[in-house]
Short mmCIF file of C-alpha atoms and ligand atoms in Angstrom, two decimals:
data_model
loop_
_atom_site.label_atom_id
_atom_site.label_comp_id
_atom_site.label_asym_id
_atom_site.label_seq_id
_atom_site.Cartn_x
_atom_site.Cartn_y
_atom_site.Cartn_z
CA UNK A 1 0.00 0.00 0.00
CA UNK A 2 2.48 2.31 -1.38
CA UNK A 3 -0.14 5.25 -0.93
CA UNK A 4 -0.24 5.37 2.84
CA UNK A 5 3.73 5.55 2.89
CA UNK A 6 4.36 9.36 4.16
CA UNK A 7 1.15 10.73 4.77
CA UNK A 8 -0.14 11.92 7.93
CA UNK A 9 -2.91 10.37 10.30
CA UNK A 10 -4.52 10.89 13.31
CA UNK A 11 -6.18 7.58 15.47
CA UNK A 12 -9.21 7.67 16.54
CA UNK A 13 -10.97 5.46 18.56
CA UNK A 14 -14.41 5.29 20.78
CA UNK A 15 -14.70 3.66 23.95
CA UNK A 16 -18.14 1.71 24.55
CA UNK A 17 -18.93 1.22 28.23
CA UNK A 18 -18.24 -2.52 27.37
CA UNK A 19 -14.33 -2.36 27.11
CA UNK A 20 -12.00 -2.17 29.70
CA UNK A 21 -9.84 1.27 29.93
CA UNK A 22 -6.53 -0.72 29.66
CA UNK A 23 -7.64 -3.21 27.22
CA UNK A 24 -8.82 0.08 25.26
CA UNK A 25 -5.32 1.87 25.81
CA UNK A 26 -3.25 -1.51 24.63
CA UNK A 27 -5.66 -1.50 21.94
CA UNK A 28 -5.27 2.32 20.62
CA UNK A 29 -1.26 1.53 20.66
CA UNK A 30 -1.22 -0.69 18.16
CA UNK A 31 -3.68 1.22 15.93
CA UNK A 32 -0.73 3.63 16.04
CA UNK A 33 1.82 0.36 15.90
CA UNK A 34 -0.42 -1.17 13.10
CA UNK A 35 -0.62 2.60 11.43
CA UNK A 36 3.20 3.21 11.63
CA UNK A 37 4.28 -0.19 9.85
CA UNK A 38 1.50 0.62 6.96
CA UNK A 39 3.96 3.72 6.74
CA UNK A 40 1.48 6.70 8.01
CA UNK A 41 3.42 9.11 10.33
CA UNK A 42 0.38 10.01 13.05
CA UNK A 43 -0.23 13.19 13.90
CA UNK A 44 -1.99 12.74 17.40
CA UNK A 45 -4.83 9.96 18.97
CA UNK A 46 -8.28 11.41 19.99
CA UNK A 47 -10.37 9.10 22.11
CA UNK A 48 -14.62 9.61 23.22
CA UNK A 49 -16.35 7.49 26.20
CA UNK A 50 -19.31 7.25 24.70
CA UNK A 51 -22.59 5.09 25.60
CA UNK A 52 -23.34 3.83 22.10
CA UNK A 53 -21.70 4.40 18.63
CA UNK A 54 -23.06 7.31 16.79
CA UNK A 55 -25.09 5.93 13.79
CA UNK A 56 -24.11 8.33 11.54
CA UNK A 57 -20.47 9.33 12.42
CA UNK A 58 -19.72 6.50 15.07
CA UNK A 59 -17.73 9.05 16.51
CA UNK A 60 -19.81 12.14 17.95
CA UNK A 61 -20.42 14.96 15.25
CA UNK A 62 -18.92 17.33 17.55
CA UNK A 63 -16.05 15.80 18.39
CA UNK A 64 -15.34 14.74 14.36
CA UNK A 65 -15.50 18.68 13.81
CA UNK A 66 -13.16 19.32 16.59
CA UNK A 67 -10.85 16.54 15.03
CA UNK A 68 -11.05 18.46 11.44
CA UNK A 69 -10.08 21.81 12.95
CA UNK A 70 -7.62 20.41 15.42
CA UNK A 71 -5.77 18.89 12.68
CA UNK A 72 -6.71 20.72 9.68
CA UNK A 73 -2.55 21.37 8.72
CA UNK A 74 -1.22 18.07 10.54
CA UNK A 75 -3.04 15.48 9.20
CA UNK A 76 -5.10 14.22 6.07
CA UNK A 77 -6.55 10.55 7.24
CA UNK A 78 -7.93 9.52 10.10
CA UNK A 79 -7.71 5.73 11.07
CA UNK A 80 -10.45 4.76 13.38
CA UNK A 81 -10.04 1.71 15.92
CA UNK A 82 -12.96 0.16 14.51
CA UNK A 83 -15.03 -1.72 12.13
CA UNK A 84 -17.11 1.13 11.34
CA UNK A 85 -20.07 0.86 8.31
CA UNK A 86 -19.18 2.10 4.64
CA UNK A 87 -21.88 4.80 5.10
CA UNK A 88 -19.99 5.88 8.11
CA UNK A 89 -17.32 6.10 6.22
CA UNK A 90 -18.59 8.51 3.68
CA UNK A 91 -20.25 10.57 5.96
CA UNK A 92 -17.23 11.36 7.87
CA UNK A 93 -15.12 12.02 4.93
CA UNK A 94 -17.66 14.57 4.00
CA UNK A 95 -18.12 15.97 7.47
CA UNK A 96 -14.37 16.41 7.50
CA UNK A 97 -12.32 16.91 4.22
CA UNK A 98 -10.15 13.93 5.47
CA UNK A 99 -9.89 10.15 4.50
CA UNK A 100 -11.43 7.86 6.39
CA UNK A 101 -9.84 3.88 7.44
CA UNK A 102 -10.25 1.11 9.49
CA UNK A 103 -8.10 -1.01 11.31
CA UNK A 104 -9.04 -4.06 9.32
CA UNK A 105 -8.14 -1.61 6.11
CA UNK A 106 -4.59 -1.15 8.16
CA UNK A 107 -3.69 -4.76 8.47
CA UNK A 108 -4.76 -5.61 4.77
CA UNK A 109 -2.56 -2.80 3.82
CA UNK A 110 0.81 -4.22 5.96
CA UNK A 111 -0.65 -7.67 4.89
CA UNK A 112 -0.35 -6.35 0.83
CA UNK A 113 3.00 -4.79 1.43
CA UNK A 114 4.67 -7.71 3.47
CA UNK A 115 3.65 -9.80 0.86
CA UNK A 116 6.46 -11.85 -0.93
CA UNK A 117 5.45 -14.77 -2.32
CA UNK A 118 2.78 -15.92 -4.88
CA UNK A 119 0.82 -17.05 -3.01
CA UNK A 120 0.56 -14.68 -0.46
CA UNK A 121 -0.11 -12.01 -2.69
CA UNK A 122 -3.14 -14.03 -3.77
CA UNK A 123 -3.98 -14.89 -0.38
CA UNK A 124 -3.84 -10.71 0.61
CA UNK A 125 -5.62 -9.97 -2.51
CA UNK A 126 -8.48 -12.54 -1.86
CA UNK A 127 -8.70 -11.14 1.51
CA UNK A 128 -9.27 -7.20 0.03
CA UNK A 129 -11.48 -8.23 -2.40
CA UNK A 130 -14.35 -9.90 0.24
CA UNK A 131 -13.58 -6.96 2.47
CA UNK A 132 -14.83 -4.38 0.06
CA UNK A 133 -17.26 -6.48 -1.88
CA UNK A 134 -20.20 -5.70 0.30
CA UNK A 135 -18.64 -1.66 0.70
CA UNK A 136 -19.04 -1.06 -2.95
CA UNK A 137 -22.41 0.54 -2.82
CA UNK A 138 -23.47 3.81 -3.94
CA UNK A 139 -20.62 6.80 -4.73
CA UNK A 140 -18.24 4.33 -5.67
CA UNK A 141 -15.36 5.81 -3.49
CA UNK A 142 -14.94 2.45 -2.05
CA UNK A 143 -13.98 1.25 -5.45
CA UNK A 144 -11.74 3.96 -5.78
CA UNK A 145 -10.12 2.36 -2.84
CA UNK A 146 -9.76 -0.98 -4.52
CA UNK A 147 -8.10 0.79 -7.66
CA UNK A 148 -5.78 2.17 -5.28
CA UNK A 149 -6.86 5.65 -5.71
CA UNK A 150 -7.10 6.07 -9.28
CA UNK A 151 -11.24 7.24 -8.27
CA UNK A 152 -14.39 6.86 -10.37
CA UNK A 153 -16.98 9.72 -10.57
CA UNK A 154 -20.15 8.28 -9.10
CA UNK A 155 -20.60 5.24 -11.17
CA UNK A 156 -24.59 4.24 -11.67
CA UNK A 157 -26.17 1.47 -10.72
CA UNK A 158 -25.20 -0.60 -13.57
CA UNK A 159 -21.31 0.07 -13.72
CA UNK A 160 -21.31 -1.34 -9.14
CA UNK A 161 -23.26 -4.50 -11.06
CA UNK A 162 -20.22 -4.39 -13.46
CA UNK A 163 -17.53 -3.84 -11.14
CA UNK A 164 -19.02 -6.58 -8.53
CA UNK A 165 -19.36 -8.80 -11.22
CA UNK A 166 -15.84 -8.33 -11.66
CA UNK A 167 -14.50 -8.85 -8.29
CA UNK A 168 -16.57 -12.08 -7.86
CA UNK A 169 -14.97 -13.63 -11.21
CA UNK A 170 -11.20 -12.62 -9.73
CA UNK A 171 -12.39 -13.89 -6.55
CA UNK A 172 -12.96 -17.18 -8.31
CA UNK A 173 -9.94 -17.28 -10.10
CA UNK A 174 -7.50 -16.48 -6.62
CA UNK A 175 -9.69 -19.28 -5.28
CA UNK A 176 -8.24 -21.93 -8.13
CA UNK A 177 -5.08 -20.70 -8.10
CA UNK A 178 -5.13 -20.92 -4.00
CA UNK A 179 -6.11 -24.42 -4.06
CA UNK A 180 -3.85 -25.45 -6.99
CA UNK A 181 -1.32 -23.83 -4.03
CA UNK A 182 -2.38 -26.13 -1.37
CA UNK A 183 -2.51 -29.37 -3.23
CA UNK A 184 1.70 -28.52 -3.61
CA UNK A 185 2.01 -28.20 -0.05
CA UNK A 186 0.46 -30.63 0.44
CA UNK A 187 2.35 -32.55 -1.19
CA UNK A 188 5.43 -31.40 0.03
CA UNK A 189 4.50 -31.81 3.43
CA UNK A 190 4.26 -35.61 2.44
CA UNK A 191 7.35 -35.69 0.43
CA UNK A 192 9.28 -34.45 3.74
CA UNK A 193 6.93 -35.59 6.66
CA UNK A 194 9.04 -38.63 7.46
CA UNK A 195 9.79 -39.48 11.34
CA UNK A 196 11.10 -36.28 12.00
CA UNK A 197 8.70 -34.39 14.62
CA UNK A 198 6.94 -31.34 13.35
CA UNK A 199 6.96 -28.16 15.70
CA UNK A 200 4.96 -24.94 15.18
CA UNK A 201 6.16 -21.85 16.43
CA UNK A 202 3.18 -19.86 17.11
CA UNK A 203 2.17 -16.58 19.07
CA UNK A 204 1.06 -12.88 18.87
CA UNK A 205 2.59 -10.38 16.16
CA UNK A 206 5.58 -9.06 16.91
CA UNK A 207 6.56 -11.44 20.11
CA UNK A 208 10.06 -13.40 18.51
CA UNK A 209 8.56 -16.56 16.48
CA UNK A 210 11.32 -15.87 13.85
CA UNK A 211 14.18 -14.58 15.92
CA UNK A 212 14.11 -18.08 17.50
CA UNK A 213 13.64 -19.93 14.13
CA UNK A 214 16.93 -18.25 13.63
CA UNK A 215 18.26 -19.07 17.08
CA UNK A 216 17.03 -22.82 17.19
CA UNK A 217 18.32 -23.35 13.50
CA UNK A 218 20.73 -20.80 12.57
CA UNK A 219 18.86 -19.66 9.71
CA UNK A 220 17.88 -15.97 8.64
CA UNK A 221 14.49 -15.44 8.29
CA UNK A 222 13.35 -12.19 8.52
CA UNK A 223 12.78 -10.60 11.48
CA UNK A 224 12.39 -6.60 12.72
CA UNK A 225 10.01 -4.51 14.73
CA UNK A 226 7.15 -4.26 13.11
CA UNK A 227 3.87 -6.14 12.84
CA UNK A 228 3.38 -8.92 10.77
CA UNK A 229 6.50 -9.10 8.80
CA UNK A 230 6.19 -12.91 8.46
CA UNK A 231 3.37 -13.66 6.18
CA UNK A 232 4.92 -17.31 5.17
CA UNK A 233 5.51 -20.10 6.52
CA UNK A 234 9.03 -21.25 6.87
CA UNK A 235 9.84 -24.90 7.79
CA UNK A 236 13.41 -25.58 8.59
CA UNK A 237 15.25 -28.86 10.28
CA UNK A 238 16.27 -28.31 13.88
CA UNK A 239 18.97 -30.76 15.53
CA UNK A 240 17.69 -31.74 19.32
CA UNK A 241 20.82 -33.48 19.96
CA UNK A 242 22.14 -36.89 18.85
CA UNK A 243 20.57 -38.55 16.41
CA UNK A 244 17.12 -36.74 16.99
CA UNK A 245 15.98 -33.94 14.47
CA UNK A 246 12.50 -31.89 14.26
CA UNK A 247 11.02 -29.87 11.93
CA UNK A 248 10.02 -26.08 13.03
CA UNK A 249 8.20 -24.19 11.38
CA UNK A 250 7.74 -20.43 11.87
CA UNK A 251 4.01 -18.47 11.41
CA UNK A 252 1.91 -15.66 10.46
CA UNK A 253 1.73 -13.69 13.55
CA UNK A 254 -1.87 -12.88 15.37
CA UNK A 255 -3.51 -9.83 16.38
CA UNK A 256 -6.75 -8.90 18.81
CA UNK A 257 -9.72 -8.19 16.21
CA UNK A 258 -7.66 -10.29 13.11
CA UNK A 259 -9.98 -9.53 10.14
CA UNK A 260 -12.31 -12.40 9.78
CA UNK A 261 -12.29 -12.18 6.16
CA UNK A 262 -7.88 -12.55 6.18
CA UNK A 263 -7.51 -15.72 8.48
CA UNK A 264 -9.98 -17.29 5.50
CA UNK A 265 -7.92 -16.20 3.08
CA UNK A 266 -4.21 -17.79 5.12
CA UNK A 267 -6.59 -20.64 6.42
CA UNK A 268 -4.00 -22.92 4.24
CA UNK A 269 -1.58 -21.11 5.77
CA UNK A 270 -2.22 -21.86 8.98
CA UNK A 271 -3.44 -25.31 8.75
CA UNK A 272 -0.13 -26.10 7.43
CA UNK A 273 1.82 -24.15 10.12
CA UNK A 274 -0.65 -26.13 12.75
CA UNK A 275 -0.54 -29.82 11.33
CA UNK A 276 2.19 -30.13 13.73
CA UNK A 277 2.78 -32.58 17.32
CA UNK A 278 3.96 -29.85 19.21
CA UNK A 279 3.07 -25.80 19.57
CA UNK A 280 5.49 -23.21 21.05
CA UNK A 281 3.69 -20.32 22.00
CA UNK A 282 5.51 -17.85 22.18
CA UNK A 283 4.56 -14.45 24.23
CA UNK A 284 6.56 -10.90 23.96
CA UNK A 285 6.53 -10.96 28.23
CA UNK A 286 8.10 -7.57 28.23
CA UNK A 287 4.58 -6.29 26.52
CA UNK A 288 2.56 -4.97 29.28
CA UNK A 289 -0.76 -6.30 27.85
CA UNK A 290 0.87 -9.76 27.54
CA UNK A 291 -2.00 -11.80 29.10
CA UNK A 292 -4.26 -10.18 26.85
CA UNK A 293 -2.00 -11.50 23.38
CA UNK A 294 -1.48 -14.84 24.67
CA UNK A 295 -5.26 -15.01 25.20
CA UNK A 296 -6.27 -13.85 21.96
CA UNK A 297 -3.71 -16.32 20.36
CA UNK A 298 -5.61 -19.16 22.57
CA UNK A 299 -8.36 -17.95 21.25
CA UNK A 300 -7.33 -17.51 17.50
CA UNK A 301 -5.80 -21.01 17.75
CA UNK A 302 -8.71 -23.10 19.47
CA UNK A 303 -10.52 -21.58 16.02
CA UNK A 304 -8.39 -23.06 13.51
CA UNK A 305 -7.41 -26.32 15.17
CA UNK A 306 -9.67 -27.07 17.64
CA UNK A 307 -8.15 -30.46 18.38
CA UNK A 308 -4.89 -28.74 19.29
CA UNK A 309 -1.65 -30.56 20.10
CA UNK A 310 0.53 -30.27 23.63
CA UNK A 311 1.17 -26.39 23.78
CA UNK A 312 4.63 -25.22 25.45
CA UNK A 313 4.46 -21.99 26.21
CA UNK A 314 7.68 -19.87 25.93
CA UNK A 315 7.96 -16.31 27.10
CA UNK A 316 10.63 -14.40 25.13
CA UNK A 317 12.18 -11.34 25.36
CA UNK A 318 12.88 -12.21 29.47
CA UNK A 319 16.32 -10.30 29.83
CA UNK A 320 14.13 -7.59 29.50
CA UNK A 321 12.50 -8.14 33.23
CA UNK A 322 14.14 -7.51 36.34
CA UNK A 323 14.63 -10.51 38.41
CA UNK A 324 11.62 -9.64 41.03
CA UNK A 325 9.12 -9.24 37.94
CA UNK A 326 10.74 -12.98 36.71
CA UNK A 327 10.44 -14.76 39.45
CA UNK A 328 6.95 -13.68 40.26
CA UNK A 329 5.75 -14.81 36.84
CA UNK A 330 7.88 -17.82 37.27
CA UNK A 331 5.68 -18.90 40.31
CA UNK A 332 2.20 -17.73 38.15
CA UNK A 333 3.34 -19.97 35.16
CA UNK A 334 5.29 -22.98 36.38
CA UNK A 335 5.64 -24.59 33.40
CA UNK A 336 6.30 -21.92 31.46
CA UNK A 337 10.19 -21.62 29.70
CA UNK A 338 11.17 -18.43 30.56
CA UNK A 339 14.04 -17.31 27.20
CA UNK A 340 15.49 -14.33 25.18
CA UNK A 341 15.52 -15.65 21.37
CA UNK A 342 17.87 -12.38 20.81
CA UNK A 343 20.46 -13.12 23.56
CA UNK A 344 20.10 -16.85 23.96
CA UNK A 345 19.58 -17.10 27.03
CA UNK A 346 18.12 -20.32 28.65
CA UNK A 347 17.44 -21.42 25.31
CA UNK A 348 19.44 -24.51 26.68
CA UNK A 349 16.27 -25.12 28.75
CA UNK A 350 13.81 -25.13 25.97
CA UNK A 351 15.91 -27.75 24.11
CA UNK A 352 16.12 -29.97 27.48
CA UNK A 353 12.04 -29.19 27.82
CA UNK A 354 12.14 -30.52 24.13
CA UNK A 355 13.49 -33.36 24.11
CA UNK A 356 11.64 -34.46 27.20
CA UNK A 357 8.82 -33.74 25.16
CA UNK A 358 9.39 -36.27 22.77
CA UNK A 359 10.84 -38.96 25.49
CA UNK A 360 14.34 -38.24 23.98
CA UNK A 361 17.25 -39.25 25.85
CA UNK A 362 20.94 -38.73 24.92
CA UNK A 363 23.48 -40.89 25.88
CA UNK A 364 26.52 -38.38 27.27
CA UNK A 365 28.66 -38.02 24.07
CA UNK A 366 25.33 -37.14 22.36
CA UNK A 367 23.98 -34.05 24.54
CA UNK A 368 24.43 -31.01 23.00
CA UNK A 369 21.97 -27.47 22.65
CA UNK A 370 21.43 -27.86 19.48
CA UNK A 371 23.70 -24.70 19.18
CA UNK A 372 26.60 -26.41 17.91
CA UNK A 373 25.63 -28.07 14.99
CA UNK A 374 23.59 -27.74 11.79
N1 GTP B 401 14.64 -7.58 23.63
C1 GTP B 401 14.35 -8.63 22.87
N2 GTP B 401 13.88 -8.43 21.63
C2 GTP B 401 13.59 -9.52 20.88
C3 GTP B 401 13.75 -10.84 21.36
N3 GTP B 401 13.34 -11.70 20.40
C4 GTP B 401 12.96 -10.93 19.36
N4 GTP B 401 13.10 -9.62 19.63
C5 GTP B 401 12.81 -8.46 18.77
O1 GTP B 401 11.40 -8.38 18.57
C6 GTP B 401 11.11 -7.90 17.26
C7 GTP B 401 10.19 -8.87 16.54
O2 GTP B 401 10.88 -10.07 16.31
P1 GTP B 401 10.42 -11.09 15.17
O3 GTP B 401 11.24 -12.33 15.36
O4 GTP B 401 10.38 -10.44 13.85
O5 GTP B 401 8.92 -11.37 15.67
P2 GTP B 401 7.80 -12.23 14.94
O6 GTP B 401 7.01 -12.86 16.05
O7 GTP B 401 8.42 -13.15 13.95
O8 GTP B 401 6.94 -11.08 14.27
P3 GTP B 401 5.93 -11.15 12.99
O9 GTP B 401 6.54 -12.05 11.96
O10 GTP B 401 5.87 -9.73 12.56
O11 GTP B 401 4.63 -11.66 13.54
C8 GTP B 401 12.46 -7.73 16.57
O12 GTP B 401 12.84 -6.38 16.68
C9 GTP B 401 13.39 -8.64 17.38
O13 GTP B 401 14.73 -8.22 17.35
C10 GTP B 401 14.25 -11.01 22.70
O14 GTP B 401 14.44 -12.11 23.21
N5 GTP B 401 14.53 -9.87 23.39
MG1 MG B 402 8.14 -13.26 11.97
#
């Protein structure tokens, strides 16, 4: 979404009496998190308590005309922490002068510029397309959106029929091609299944699932502070000492609210990441809101695999904590493996924690962290 890179944004968000204040607060942090790595530089955040949504403006009119003056010079978009109507939409970009997105629109976006592979393309593109289907009524500004800005001047009746015609016969064609997709991983997944075991790194955008695909294997996939940079799946052979091997593979990252219409589109994604005998979940622990990720990734998880294998969970990013902070959490989550996938340390643990896992036992010439070879 080259068109967001550069241009200036303010977040807004509206809190129903239904949501918690800090849930609310972690929440409007990654709008601005989400906003940043779909390349807007924001402006400010402007927040209403409100009882109900406005059904008009969502927002209160008042307060979406104080927004317009406030930041009439700073900012020309304003991202709203919602899922608010198409109508909505329009009305606010009239009210104001300024664009108008959503947070779903946000993660498509990072999804469609993260996007490196064929298949992921189609899978992002798929994803857009069902998102906007049902917002292509009237003015046709939501097609302009779909265009990527190019605009149409109020189209009739007919041309929408046209244009939704359209996006239902590409919709059908991603749809082949996706499938033609996972029949070949399929297939490769049978080609290399063997005995080896199968592990799944999985856990909240942003937490370390890559940095220790790197650690545990020495490879280099791609990892840097920002949301959802992993979009693929990457399965790579891990030594857990002797003769023993496993096969890890690293995930698409989750996120509170994930579109509905995007973890359709990666379902194949995900089902391949998941057909695995053992999850690592990993959790960013220096994230204040951390029970609140690894819940929604319980949650996300129980969805697409409901018959879900053993789960270790793995809290990363620890040398971050002071020791009093540790060792409290150590006593709430005993069987937790407390690591740092950037520093390394106690990663000697998780490999012991493996292996005991899988009833592997190395005879004394054998034991090794997995560090020292591959
Ligand atoms: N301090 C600290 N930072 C870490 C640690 N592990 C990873 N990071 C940092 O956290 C950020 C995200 O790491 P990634 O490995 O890309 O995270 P990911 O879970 O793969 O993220 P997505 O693919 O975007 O879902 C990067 O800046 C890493 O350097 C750790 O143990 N300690
Ligand atoms: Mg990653």
């Amino acid at each position: 979404m080259e068109q967001f890179i550069q241009k200036k944004a303010v977040c807004a968000g509206v809190r129903l009496p239904d949501t918690e204040e800090s849930m609310f607060d972690s929440s409007m942090f990654e709008l601005k998190e989400l906003a940043e790595t779909a390349g807007f530089i924001i402006a400010g955040k402007e927040i209403q308590n409100r009882t109900e949504p406005d059904s008009a403006f969502f927002i209160g009119k008042g307060k979406l005309s104080e927004i317009a003056e406030k930041y009439r010079d700073s900012a020309d978009t304003i991202i709203f922490n919602h899922d608010i109507s198409p109508s909505q939409i329009r009305n606010i970009e009239r009210e104001t002068g300024m664009s108008a997105l959503t947070r779903t629109e946000i993660i498509l976006g990072i999804f469609a510029l993260h996007a490196r592979s064929r298949a992921a393309k189609l899978q992002v593109e798929m994803a857009r397309l069902v998102y906007q289907m049902p917002r292509i009524i009237g003015k046709g500004i939501e097609m302009s959106r779909i265009e990527g800005g190019i605009g149409m001047k109020g189209p009739g009746e007919q041309q929408l029929e046209l244009d939704r015609r359209k996006i239902r016969y590409r919709i059908g064609l991603i749809k082949k091609e996706l499938e033609k997709v996972a029949r070949e991983r399929e297939n490769q997944r049978k080609r290399r299944s063997g005995t080896d075991m199968k592990i799944a790194i999985v856990g909240y955008t942003n937490s370390g699932k890559s940095t220790l695909l790197n650690r545990l294997t020495r490879e280099k996939a791609e990892a840097r502070n920002q949301l959802f940079v992993t979009l693929e799946t990457t399965t790579r052979k891990m030594w857990l000492g002797g003769r023993y091997y496993a096969l890890l593979t690293d995930t698409v990252g989750f996120i509170r609210d994930i579109p509905h219409d995007l973890v359709e589109s990666f379902k194949s994604t995900f089902e391949d990441s998941l057909m695995s005998d053992l999850i690592l979940h990993i959790v960013d622990i220096s994230a204040p809101d951390f029970r609140n990720k690894m819940a929604v990734t319980e949650q996300t998880l129980r969805e697409i695999r409901p018959d879900l294998p053993a789960v270790i969970t793995v809290f990363n990013k620890s040398e971050m904590l002071t020791p009093e902070v540790l060792n409290r959490l150590k006593t709430g989550f005993p069987d937790a493996v407390f690591i740092s996938a950037k520093t390394g340390l106690n990663i000697d643990a998780l490999m012991d924690k493996l292996r005991s896992h899988f009833g592997i036992i190395l005879d004394n010439q054998e034991s090794g962290d997995g560090k020292d070879l591959n």
